[in-house]
Amino acid sequence: MRGSSFGYLIKEGARSLYANRLMSFASIGTLVACMLLIGASMLFSMNVNEIVGYVEQINEMVAYVEDGVDEAGLEEIEASLELIDNIDMSRSIYVDKETALQEQKELLGDNASLLEGLEGDENPLPNSFRLKLRDLSQTASTEMQVDAIEGIESVRAPSEVAEILTSIRHAVSAGGMFIVALLIAVSLVIIANTIKVTVFNRRKEISIMKYVGATDTFIRLPFFVEGFLLGLISAMVAFGLLWVGYDSLLRLVAQNPSAWIQQASQSLLPFQEMALRLFIWFAAGGIGVGVFGSMFFVNKYLKV
């Protein structure tokens, strides 16, 4: 195909987009709305995973050591803990009873005098290992492995928290995938209908072009360009709106007086960290939907 012909077909695609501007505007608006919902679902899923990861880091399993275990016994326990894959020993610590008592005094603050006289042999607190887990969903099985180690008296693990967080993560992932699939299907239908109207309005032109020897590729290209432009414009508009909306939401969350929300907001991802990835997904998705919808109906109406 000569350069002049290629340029003509590109201009025809853009002209068709303007000529059918009402349907094009409706398609772009609908596709932008779909992309915003898809993007919001993706951002929500990413942030939930980030918050779950943050909770996983601050939650820990505590293994209490039996009284009378000497230094050699503690080394054997530590060696056994290192063999458990789900325990991150690089972030786990050993806390002796004196340190545990001091921590309790600090927690009591002005009432620390209530623990006076419990130092030394009178200290009722046990030695313990505070264990960090790599995967919170494996808490139950890890707890059983730790409890089976000789010298461990008991284990305290956030089993209920682990189950809740795992359920939330699975629900968000499944729900997000369903919403994305549904909205992509809706977008395909909208874009396809726009192209369908365009092709129908130009059916006589297409017929004449075929009679004078134009190839199917020559006829398809303007509609390919139209679908490409619909998808690209929609992706750019949706990306800009999502960026502005997400940053505004982060500012509102940061101003919330709740200490818990303030702490959780520190785990939220800034948009800049996801901007490039989201724009690539939006552009690829928008262009893919636009081009696919174009080609589907063009092929159907080329049978003239």
mmCIF file of N, CA, C and O in Angstrom, residues 18-109:
data_model
loop_
_atom_site.group_PDB
_atom_site.id
_atom_site.type_symbol
_atom_site.label_atom_id
_atom_site.label_comp_id
_atom_site.label_asym_id
_atom_site.label_seq_id
_atom_site.Cartn_x
_atom_site.Cartn_y
_atom_site.Cartn_z
ATOM 1 N N TYR A 18 -15.558 11.785 13.519
ATOM 2 C CA TYR A 18 -16.198 13.092 13.701
ATOM 3 C C TYR A 18 -17.602 13.099 13.096
ATOM 4 O O TYR A 18 -18.539 13.682 13.656
ATOM 5 N N ALA A 19 -17.765 12.450 11.948
ATOM 6 C CA ALA A 19 -19.064 12.437 11.277
ATOM 7 C C ALA A 19 -20.126 11.768 12.145
ATOM 8 O O ALA A 19 -21.297 12.149 12.109
ATOM 9 N N ASN A 20 -19.726 10.771 12.914
ATOM 10 C CA ASN A 20 -20.647 10.070 13.814
ATOM 11 C C ASN A 20 -20.374 10.490 15.260
ATOM 12 O O ASN A 20 -20.320 9.659 16.158
ATOM 13 N N ARG A 21 -20.202 11.815 15.449
ATOM 14 C CA ARG A 21 -19.713 12.296 16.746
ATOM 15 C C ARG A 21 -20.682 12.029 17.901
ATOM 16 O O ARG A 21 -20.231 11.828 19.036
ATOM 17 N N LEU A 22 -21.977 11.996 17.625
ATOM 18 C CA LEU A 22 -22.910 11.719 18.716
ATOM 19 C C LEU A 22 -22.734 10.301 19.237
ATOM 20 O O LEU A 22 -22.634 10.067 20.445
ATOM 21 N N MET A 23 -22.685 9.340 18.314
ATOM 22 C CA MET A 23 -22.458 7.957 18.722
ATOM 23 C C MET A 23 -21.046 7.778 19.283
ATOM 24 O O MET A 23 -20.833 7.022 20.231
ATOM 25 N N SER A 24 -20.088 8.502 18.678
ATOM 26 C CA SER A 24 -18.712 8.417 19.182
ATOM 27 C C SER A 24 -18.629 8.949 20.605
ATOM 28 O O SER A 24 -17.967 8.361 21.472
ATOM 29 N N PHE A 25 -19.308 10.087 20.847
ATOM 30 C CA PHE A 25 -19.318 10.666 22.192
ATOM 31 C C PHE A 25 -19.965 9.703 23.191
ATOM 32 O O PHE A 25 -19.468 9.524 24.307
ATOM 33 N N ALA A 26 -21.073 9.082 22.777
ATOM 34 C CA ALA A 26 -21.734 8.113 23.659
ATOM 35 C C ALA A 26 -20.833 6.914 23.934
ATOM 36 O O ALA A 26 -20.760 6.425 25.070
ATOM 37 N N SER A 27 -20.135 6.455 22.907
ATOM 38 C CA SER A 27 -19.234 5.312 23.083
ATOM 39 C C SER A 27 -18.071 5.658 24.002
ATOM 40 O O SER A 27 -17.708 4.883 24.890
ATOM 41 N N ILE A 28 -17.483 6.853 23.770
ATOM 42 C CA ILE A 28 -16.363 7.270 24.617
ATOM 43 C C ILE A 28 -16.823 7.434 26.058
ATOM 44 O O ILE A 28 -16.152 6.998 26.993
ATOM 45 N N GLY A 29 -17.988 8.061 26.242
ATOM 46 C CA GLY A 29 -18.506 8.244 27.599
ATOM 47 C C GLY A 29 -18.741 6.918 28.306
ATOM 48 O O GLY A 29 -18.378 6.746 29.474
ATOM 49 N N THR A 30 -19.358 5.976 27.582
ATOM 50 C CA THR A 30 -19.618 4.666 28.183
ATOM 51 C C THR A 30 -18.324 3.917 28.465
ATOM 52 O O THR A 30 -18.161 3.309 29.530
ATOM 53 N N LEU A 31 -17.397 3.981 27.505
ATOM 54 C CA LEU A 31 -16.125 3.279 27.693
ATOM 55 C C LEU A 31 -15.319 3.904 28.821
ATOM 56 O O LEU A 31 -14.669 3.193 29.598
ATOM 57 N N VAL A 32 -15.373 5.242 28.949
ATOM 58 C CA VAL A 32 -14.685 5.917 30.060
ATOM 59 C C VAL A 32 -15.278 5.460 31.388
ATOM 60 O O VAL A 32 -14.547 5.170 32.355
ATOM 61 N N ALA A 33 -16.616 5.412 31.452
ATOM 62 C CA ALA A 33 -17.268 4.964 32.693
ATOM 63 C C ALA A 33 -16.856 3.538 33.039
ATOM 64 O O ALA A 33 -16.565 3.227 34.204
ATOM 65 N N CYS A 34 -16.819 2.678 32.021
ATOM 66 C CA CYS A 34 -16.400 1.290 32.259
ATOM 67 C C CYS A 34 -14.956 1.222 32.735
ATOM 68 O O CYS A 34 -14.617 0.485 33.664
ATOM 69 N N MET A 35 -14.081 2.017 32.104
ATOM 70 C CA MET A 35 -12.669 2.012 32.490
ATOM 71 C C MET A 35 -12.486 2.565 33.894
ATOM 72 O O MET A 35 -11.630 2.084 34.654
ATOM 73 N N LEU A 36 -13.270 3.582 34.254
ATOM 74 C CA LEU A 36 -13.172 4.128 35.605
ATOM 75 C C LEU A 36 -13.553 3.069 36.638
ATOM 76 O O LEU A 36 -12.896 2.934 37.681
ATOM 77 N N LEU A 37 -14.619 2.330 36.353
ATOM 78 C CA LEU A 37 -15.024 1.264 37.278
ATOM 79 C C LEU A 37 -13.975 0.163 37.340
ATOM 80 O O LEU A 37 -13.664 -0.362 38.416
ATOM 81 N N ILE A 38 -13.434 -0.184 36.166
ATOM 82 C CA ILE A 38 -12.382 -1.207 36.138
ATOM 83 C C ILE A 38 -11.153 -0.720 36.903
ATOM 84 O O ILE A 38 -10.565 -1.443 37.713
ATOM 85 N N GLY A 39 -10.748 0.532 36.635
ATOM 86 C CA GLY A 39 -9.578 1.091 37.327
ATOM 87 C C GLY A 39 -9.789 1.192 38.822
ATOM 88 O O GLY A 39 -8.882 0.886 39.610
ATOM 89 N N ALA A 40 -10.995 1.633 39.235
ATOM 90 C CA ALA A 40 -11.293 1.719 40.662
ATOM 91 C C ALA A 40 -11.246 0.344 41.311
ATOM 92 O O ALA A 40 -10.744 0.181 42.425
ATOM 93 N N SER A 41 -11.764 -0.654 40.599
ATOM 94 C CA SER A 41 -11.720 -2.027 41.120
ATOM 95 C C SER A 41 -10.286 -2.514 41.264
ATOM 96 O O SER A 41 -9.923 -3.141 42.265
ATOM 97 N N MET A 42 -9.451 -2.194 40.276
ATOM 98 C CA MET A 42 -8.043 -2.600 40.338
ATOM 99 C C MET A 42 -7.318 -1.900 41.475
ATOM 100 O O MET A 42 -6.543 -2.526 42.220
ATOM 101 N N LEU A 43 -7.558 -0.584 41.621
ATOM 102 C CA LEU A 43 -6.903 0.162 42.698
ATOM 103 C C LEU A 43 -7.346 -0.351 44.067
ATOM 104 O O LEU A 43 -6.534 -0.471 44.987
ATOM 105 N N PHE A 44 -8.633 -0.631 44.183
ATOM 106 C CA PHE A 44 -9.150 -1.158 45.450
ATOM 107 C C PHE A 44 -8.497 -2.497 45.778
ATOM 108 O O PHE A 44 -8.074 -2.737 46.915
ATOM 109 N N SER A 45 -8.402 -3.372 44.777
ATOM 110 C CA SER A 45 -7.791 -4.688 44.990
ATOM 111 C C SER A 45 -6.323 -4.556 45.376
ATOM 112 O O SER A 45 -5.848 -5.226 46.301
ATOM 113 N N MET A 46 -5.592 -3.664 44.685
ATOM 114 C CA MET A 46 -4.176 -3.459 45.008
ATOM 115 C C MET A 46 -3.999 -2.959 46.433
ATOM 116 O O MET A 46 -3.107 -3.423 47.165
ATOM 117 N N ASN A 47 -4.838 -2.002 46.823
ATOM 118 C CA ASN A 47 -4.705 -1.426 48.162
ATOM 119 C C ASN A 47 -5.130 -2.394 49.250
ATOM 120 O O ASN A 47 -4.544 -2.405 50.337
ATOM 121 N N VAL A 48 -6.145 -3.211 48.970
ATOM 122 C CA VAL A 48 -6.529 -4.235 49.950
ATOM 123 C C VAL A 48 -5.369 -5.202 50.164
ATOM 124 O O VAL A 48 -5.041 -5.561 51.304
ATOM 125 N N ASN A 49 -4.736 -5.641 49.075
ATOM 126 C CA ASN A 49 -3.583 -6.538 49.202
ATOM 127 C C ASN A 49 -2.447 -5.869 49.960
ATOM 128 O O ASN A 49 -1.733 -6.505 50.746
ATOM 129 N N GLU A 50 -2.275 -4.557 49.740
ATOM 130 C CA GLU A 50 -1.218 -3.823 50.436
ATOM 131 C C GLU A 50 -1.523 -3.729 51.935
ATOM 132 O O GLU A 50 -0.634 -3.907 52.776
ATOM 133 N N ILE A 51 -2.789 -3.447 52.274
ATOM 134 C CA ILE A 51 -3.177 -3.344 53.680
ATOM 135 C C ILE A 51 -3.088 -4.706 54.364
ATOM 136 O O ILE A 51 -2.636 -4.814 55.507
ATOM 137 N N VAL A 52 -3.522 -5.760 53.644
ATOM 138 C CA VAL A 52 -3.404 -7.115 54.195
ATOM 139 C C VAL A 52 -1.937 -7.440 54.453
ATOM 140 O O VAL A 52 -1.579 -8.024 55.481
ATOM 141 N N GLY A 53 -1.066 -7.042 53.520
ATOM 142 C CA GLY A 53 0.368 -7.269 53.718
ATOM 143 C C GLY A 53 0.892 -6.510 54.921
ATOM 144 O O GLY A 53 1.728 -7.019 55.678
ATOM 145 N N TYR A 54 0.375 -5.296 55.123
ATOM 146 C CA TYR A 54 0.781 -4.502 56.287
ATOM 147 C C TYR A 54 0.337 -5.182 57.581
ATOM 148 O O TYR A 54 1.105 -5.271 58.544
ATOM 149 N N VAL A 55 -0.908 -5.683 57.608
ATOM 150 C CA VAL A 55 -1.405 -6.379 58.798
ATOM 151 C C VAL A 55 -0.613 -7.656 59.035
ATOM 152 O O VAL A 55 -0.338 -8.028 60.182
ATOM 153 N N GLU A 56 -0.236 -8.336 57.958
ATOM 154 C CA GLU A 56 0.588 -9.535 58.104
ATOM 155 C C GLU A 56 1.913 -9.216 58.775
ATOM 156 O O GLU A 56 2.447 -10.003 59.559
ATOM 157 N N GLN A 57 2.469 -8.054 58.454
ATOM 158 C CA GLN A 57 3.758 -7.682 59.031
ATOM 159 C C GLN A 57 3.666 -7.371 60.514
ATOM 160 O O GLN A 57 4.581 -7.686 61.285
ATOM 161 N N ILE A 58 2.552 -6.723 60.928
ATOM 162 C CA ILE A 58 2.458 -6.343 62.334
ATOM 163 C C ILE A 58 1.900 -7.472 63.194
ATOM 164 O O ILE A 58 2.031 -7.430 64.417
ATOM 165 N N ASN A 59 1.237 -8.456 62.576
ATOM 166 C CA ASN A 59 0.758 -9.600 63.336
ATOM 167 C C ASN A 59 1.882 -10.611 63.498
ATOM 168 O O ASN A 59 2.710 -10.785 62.601
ATOM 169 N N GLU A 60 1.895 -11.277 64.618
ATOM 170 C CA GLU A 60 2.952 -12.239 64.882
ATOM 171 C C GLU A 60 2.418 -13.409 65.692
ATOM 172 O O GLU A 60 1.393 -13.322 66.359
ATOM 173 N N MET A 61 3.130 -14.491 65.576
ATOM 174 C CA MET A 61 2.837 -15.690 66.360
ATOM 175 C C MET A 61 3.838 -15.747 67.522
ATOM 176 O O MET A 61 5.038 -15.535 67.315
ATOM 177 N N VAL A 62 3.326 -15.986 68.712
ATOM 178 C CA VAL A 62 4.199 -16.023 69.892
ATOM 179 C C VAL A 62 4.278 -17.460 70.396
ATOM 180 O O VAL A 62 3.255 -18.087 70.689
ATOM 181 N N ALA A 63 5.505 -17.975 70.473
ATOM 182 C CA ALA A 63 5.744 -19.330 70.989
ATOM 183 C C ALA A 63 6.374 -19.209 72.380
ATOM 184 O O ALA A 63 7.478 -18.672 72.522
ATOM 185 N N TYR A 64 5.658 -19.677 73.419
ATOM 186 C CA TYR A 64 6.139 -19.587 74.791
ATOM 187 C C TYR A 64 7.002 -20.808 75.126
ATOM 188 O O TYR A 64 6.597 -21.953 74.874
ATOM 189 N N VAL A 65 8.159 -20.527 75.718
ATOM 190 C CA VAL A 65 9.121 -21.590 76.034
ATOM 191 C C VAL A 65 8.849 -22.134 77.438
ATOM 192 O O VAL A 65 8.499 -21.384 78.360
ATOM 193 N N GLU A 66 8.999 -23.447 77.587
ATOM 194 C CA GLU A 66 8.802 -24.083 78.892
ATOM 195 C C GLU A 66 9.846 -23.580 79.891
ATOM 196 O O GLU A 66 10.987 -23.272 79.513
ATOM 197 N N ASP A 67 9.466 -23.490 81.175
ATOM 198 C CA ASP A 67 10.411 -23.114 82.220
ATOM 199 C C ASP A 67 11.499 -24.179 82.331
ATOM 200 O O ASP A 67 11.244 -25.376 82.196
ATOM 201 N N GLY A 68 12.723 -23.723 82.596
ATOM 202 C CA GLY A 68 13.820 -24.667 82.795
ATOM 203 C C GLY A 68 14.604 -24.982 81.541
ATOM 204 O O GLY A 68 15.588 -25.727 81.616
ATOM 205 N N VAL A 69 14.187 -24.477 80.384
ATOM 206 C CA VAL A 69 14.940 -24.732 79.147
ATOM 207 C C VAL A 69 16.210 -23.888 79.165
ATOM 208 O O VAL A 69 16.164 -22.666 79.322
ATOM 209 N N ASP A 70 17.368 -24.546 79.023
ATOM 210 C CA ASP A 70 18.642 -23.833 79.094
ATOM 211 C C ASP A 70 19.038 -23.277 77.732
ATOM 212 O O ASP A 70 18.297 -23.373 76.749
ATOM 213 N N GLU A 71 20.246 -22.714 77.675
ATOM 214 C CA GLU A 71 20.724 -22.088 76.446
ATOM 215 C C GLU A 71 20.794 -23.084 75.290
ATOM 216 O O GLU A 71 20.438 -22.765 74.155
ATOM 217 N N ALA A 72 21.274 -24.293 75.591
ATOM 218 C CA ALA A 72 21.359 -25.324 74.551
ATOM 219 C C ALA A 72 19.974 -25.665 74.013
ATOM 220 O O ALA A 72 19.775 -25.844 72.807
ATOM 221 N N GLY A 73 19.002 -25.722 74.934
ATOM 222 C CA GLY A 73 17.630 -26.017 74.514
ATOM 223 C C GLY A 73 17.057 -24.909 73.648
ATOM 224 O O GLY A 73 16.334 -25.169 72.672
ATOM 225 N N LEU A 74 17.358 -23.656 73.999
ATOM 226 C CA LEU A 74 16.886 -22.528 73.199
ATOM 227 C C LEU A 74 17.479 -22.554 71.791
ATOM 228 O O LEU A 74 16.794 -22.239 70.808
ATOM 229 N N GLU A 75 18.743 -22.947 71.696
ATOM 230 C CA GLU A 75 19.378 -23.034 70.377
ATOM 231 C C GLU A 75 18.735 -24.133 69.538
ATOM 232 O O GLU A 75 18.541 -23.973 68.318
ATOM 233 N N GLU A 76 18.350 -25.244 70.173
ATOM 234 C CA GLU A 76 17.678 -26.321 69.448
ATOM 235 C C GLU A 76 16.296 -25.875 68.967
ATOM 236 O O GLU A 76 15.880 -26.198 67.847
ATOM 237 N N ILE A 77 15.586 -25.128 69.827
ATOM 238 C CA ILE A 77 14.266 -24.611 69.428
ATOM 239 C C ILE A 77 14.413 -23.662 68.241
ATOM 240 O O ILE A 77 13.653 -23.742 67.259
ATOM 241 N N GLU A 78 15.399 -22.784 68.315
ATOM 242 C CA GLU A 78 15.609 -21.826 67.234
ATOM 243 C C GLU A 78 15.959 -22.542 65.922
ATOM 244 O O GLU A 78 15.479 -22.156 64.845
ATOM 245 N N ALA A 79 16.774 -23.593 66.033
ATOM 246 C CA ALA A 79 17.132 -24.367 64.843
ATOM 247 C C ALA A 79 15.901 -25.044 64.241
ATOM 248 O O ALA A 79 15.749 -25.107 63.014
ATOM 249 N N SER A 80 15.017 -25.531 65.103
ATOM 250 C CA SER A 80 13.787 -26.171 64.618
ATOM 251 C C SER A 80 12.864 -25.156 63.955
ATOM 252 O O SER A 80 12.221 -25.447 62.943
ATOM 253 N N LEU A 81 12.801 -23.938 64.517
ATOM 254 C CA LEU A 81 11.962 -22.890 63.928
ATOM 255 C C LEU A 81 12.472 -22.482 62.549
ATOM 256 O O LEU A 81 11.685 -22.173 61.651
ATOM 257 N N GLU A 82 13.790 -22.488 62.366
ATOM 258 C CA GLU A 82 14.362 -22.108 61.073
ATOM 259 C C GLU A 82 13.995 -23.099 59.973
ATOM 260 O O GLU A 82 14.035 -22.759 58.791
ATOM 261 N N LEU A 83 13.628 -24.316 60.350
ATOM 262 C CA LEU A 83 13.266 -25.336 59.359
ATOM 263 C C LEU A 83 11.826 -25.183 58.859
ATOM 264 O O LEU A 83 11.443 -25.827 57.883
ATOM 265 N N ILE A 84 11.047 -24.335 59.517
ATOM 266 C CA ILE A 84 9.657 -24.123 59.106
ATOM 267 C C ILE A 84 9.630 -23.018 58.049
ATOM 268 O O ILE A 84 9.985 -21.870 58.315
ATOM 269 N N ASP A 85 9.197 -23.362 56.837
ATOM 270 C CA ASP A 85 9.286 -22.438 55.694
ATOM 271 C C ASP A 85 8.488 -21.156 55.886
ATOM 272 O O ASP A 85 8.897 -20.096 55.412
ATOM 273 N N ASN A 86 7.359 -21.235 56.576
ATOM 274 C CA ASN A 86 6.482 -20.066 56.677
ATOM 275 C C ASN A 86 6.936 -19.064 57.731
ATOM 276 O O ASN A 86 6.339 -18.001 57.866
ATOM 277 N N ILE A 87 7.982 -19.374 58.472
ATOM 278 C CA ILE A 87 8.494 -18.457 59.495
ATOM 279 C C ILE A 87 9.693 -17.686 58.947
ATOM 280 O O ILE A 87 10.649 -18.293 58.452
ATOM 281 N N ASP A 88 9.625 -16.382 59.026
ATOM 282 C CA ASP A 88 10.723 -15.522 58.594
ATOM 283 C C ASP A 88 11.589 -15.217 59.815
ATOM 284 O O ASP A 88 11.323 -14.281 60.564
ATOM 285 N N MET A 89 12.619 -16.014 59.999
ATOM 286 C CA MET A 89 13.472 -15.864 61.183
ATOM 287 C C MET A 89 14.286 -14.574 61.163
ATOM 288 O O MET A 89 14.737 -14.107 62.201
ATOM 289 N N SER A 90 14.469 -13.972 59.985
ATOM 290 C CA SER A 90 15.226 -12.724 59.915
ATOM 291 C C SER A 90 14.468 -11.577 60.587
ATOM 292 O O SER A 90 15.067 -10.583 61.001
ATOM 293 N N ARG A 91 13.144 -11.707 60.709
ATOM 294 C CA ARG A 91 12.333 -10.674 61.366
ATOM 295 C C ARG A 91 11.773 -11.144 62.704
ATOM 296 O O ARG A 91 11.047 -10.408 63.366
ATOM 297 N N SER A 92 12.071 -12.385 63.067
ATOM 298 C CA SER A 92 11.592 -12.930 64.340
ATOM 299 C C SER A 92 12.621 -12.657 65.435
ATOM 300 O O SER A 92 13.818 -12.528 65.154
ATOM 301 N N ILE A 93 12.147 -12.572 66.671
ATOM 302 C CA ILE A 93 13.060 -12.271 67.785
ATOM 303 C C ILE A 93 12.764 -13.183 68.983
ATOM 304 O O ILE A 93 11.659 -13.703 69.125
ATOM 305 N N TYR A 94 13.804 -13.342 69.800
ATOM 306 C CA TYR A 94 13.655 -14.056 71.071
ATOM 307 C C TYR A 94 13.533 -13.014 72.181
ATOM 308 O O TYR A 94 14.303 -12.055 72.241
ATOM 309 N N VAL A 95 12.537 -13.185 73.047
ATOM 310 C CA VAL A 95 12.292 -12.236 74.149
ATOM 311 C C VAL A 95 12.387 -12.994 75.468
ATOM 312 O O VAL A 95 11.566 -13.884 75.734
ATOM 313 N N ASP A 96 13.378 -12.649 76.273
ATOM 314 C CA ASP A 96 13.486 -13.321 77.571
ATOM 315 C C ASP A 96 12.479 -12.706 78.548
ATOM 316 O O ASP A 96 11.891 -11.662 78.290
ATOM 317 N N LYS A 97 12.295 -13.380 79.687
ATOM 318 C CA LYS A 97 11.253 -12.965 80.625
ATOM 319 C C LYS A 97 11.507 -11.590 81.231
ATOM 320 O O LYS A 97 10.571 -10.855 81.521
ATOM 321 N N GLU A 98 12.775 -11.219 81.396
ATOM 322 C CA GLU A 98 13.066 -9.891 81.939
ATOM 323 C C GLU A 98 12.653 -8.786 80.958
ATOM 324 O O GLU A 98 12.085 -7.759 81.363
ATOM 325 N N THR A 99 12.951 -9.005 79.704
ATOM 326 C CA THR A 99 12.556 -8.029 78.688
ATOM 327 C C THR A 99 11.032 -7.934 78.594
ATOM 328 O O THR A 99 10.463 -6.849 78.467
ATOM 329 N N ALA A 100 10.362 -9.095 78.672
ATOM 330 C CA ALA A 100 8.895 -9.112 78.619
ATOM 331 C C ALA A 100 8.297 -8.349 79.801
ATOM 332 O O ALA A 100 7.310 -7.612 79.645
ATOM 333 N N LEU A 101 8.886 -8.502 80.989
ATOM 334 C CA LEU A 101 8.399 -7.793 82.161
ATOM 335 C C LEU A 101 8.586 -6.286 82.005
ATOM 336 O O LEU A 101 7.694 -5.492 82.350
ATOM 337 N N GLN A 102 9.717 -5.870 81.453
ATOM 338 C CA GLN A 102 9.976 -4.461 81.237
ATOM 339 C C GLN A 102 8.977 -3.864 80.240
ATOM 340 O O GLN A 102 8.499 -2.739 80.419
ATOM 341 N N GLU A 103 8.647 -4.634 79.218
ATOM 342 C CA GLU A 103 7.671 -4.165 78.239
ATOM 343 C C GLU A 103 6.300 -3.980 78.876
ATOM 344 O O GLU A 103 5.588 -3.017 78.568
ATOM 345 N N GLN A 104 5.944 -4.892 79.767
ATOM 346 C CA GLN A 104 4.656 -4.770 80.455
ATOM 347 C C GLN A 104 4.621 -3.528 81.338
ATOM 348 O O GLN A 104 3.598 -2.841 81.430
ATOM 349 N N LYS A 105 5.724 -3.231 81.971
ATOM 350 C CA LYS A 105 5.796 -2.024 82.803
ATOM 351 C C LYS A 105 5.620 -0.768 81.950
ATOM 352 O O LYS A 105 4.943 0.184 82.348
ATOM 353 N N GLU A 106 6.235 -0.766 80.778
ATOM 354 C CA GLU A 106 6.108 0.382 79.891
ATOM 355 C C GLU A 106 4.674 0.551 79.405
ATOM 356 O O GLU A 106 4.180 1.671 79.256
ATOM 357 N N LEU A 107 3.996 -0.579 79.176
ATOM 358 C CA LEU A 107 2.602 -0.512 78.754
ATOM 359 C C LEU A 107 1.700 0.045 79.862
ATOM 360 O O LEU A 107 0.743 0.774 79.584
ATOM 361 N N LEU A 108 2.013 -0.284 81.098
ATOM 362 C CA LEU A 108 1.201 0.186 82.219
ATOM 363 C C LEU A 108 1.442 1.663 82.535
ATOM 364 O O LEU A 108 0.603 2.314 83.159
ATOM 365 N N GLY A 109 2.600 2.157 82.149
ATOM 366 C CA GLY A 109 2.896 3.573 82.357
ATOM 367 C C GLY A 109 2.937 3.941 83.833
ATOM 368 O O GLY A 109 3.752 3.414 84.604
#
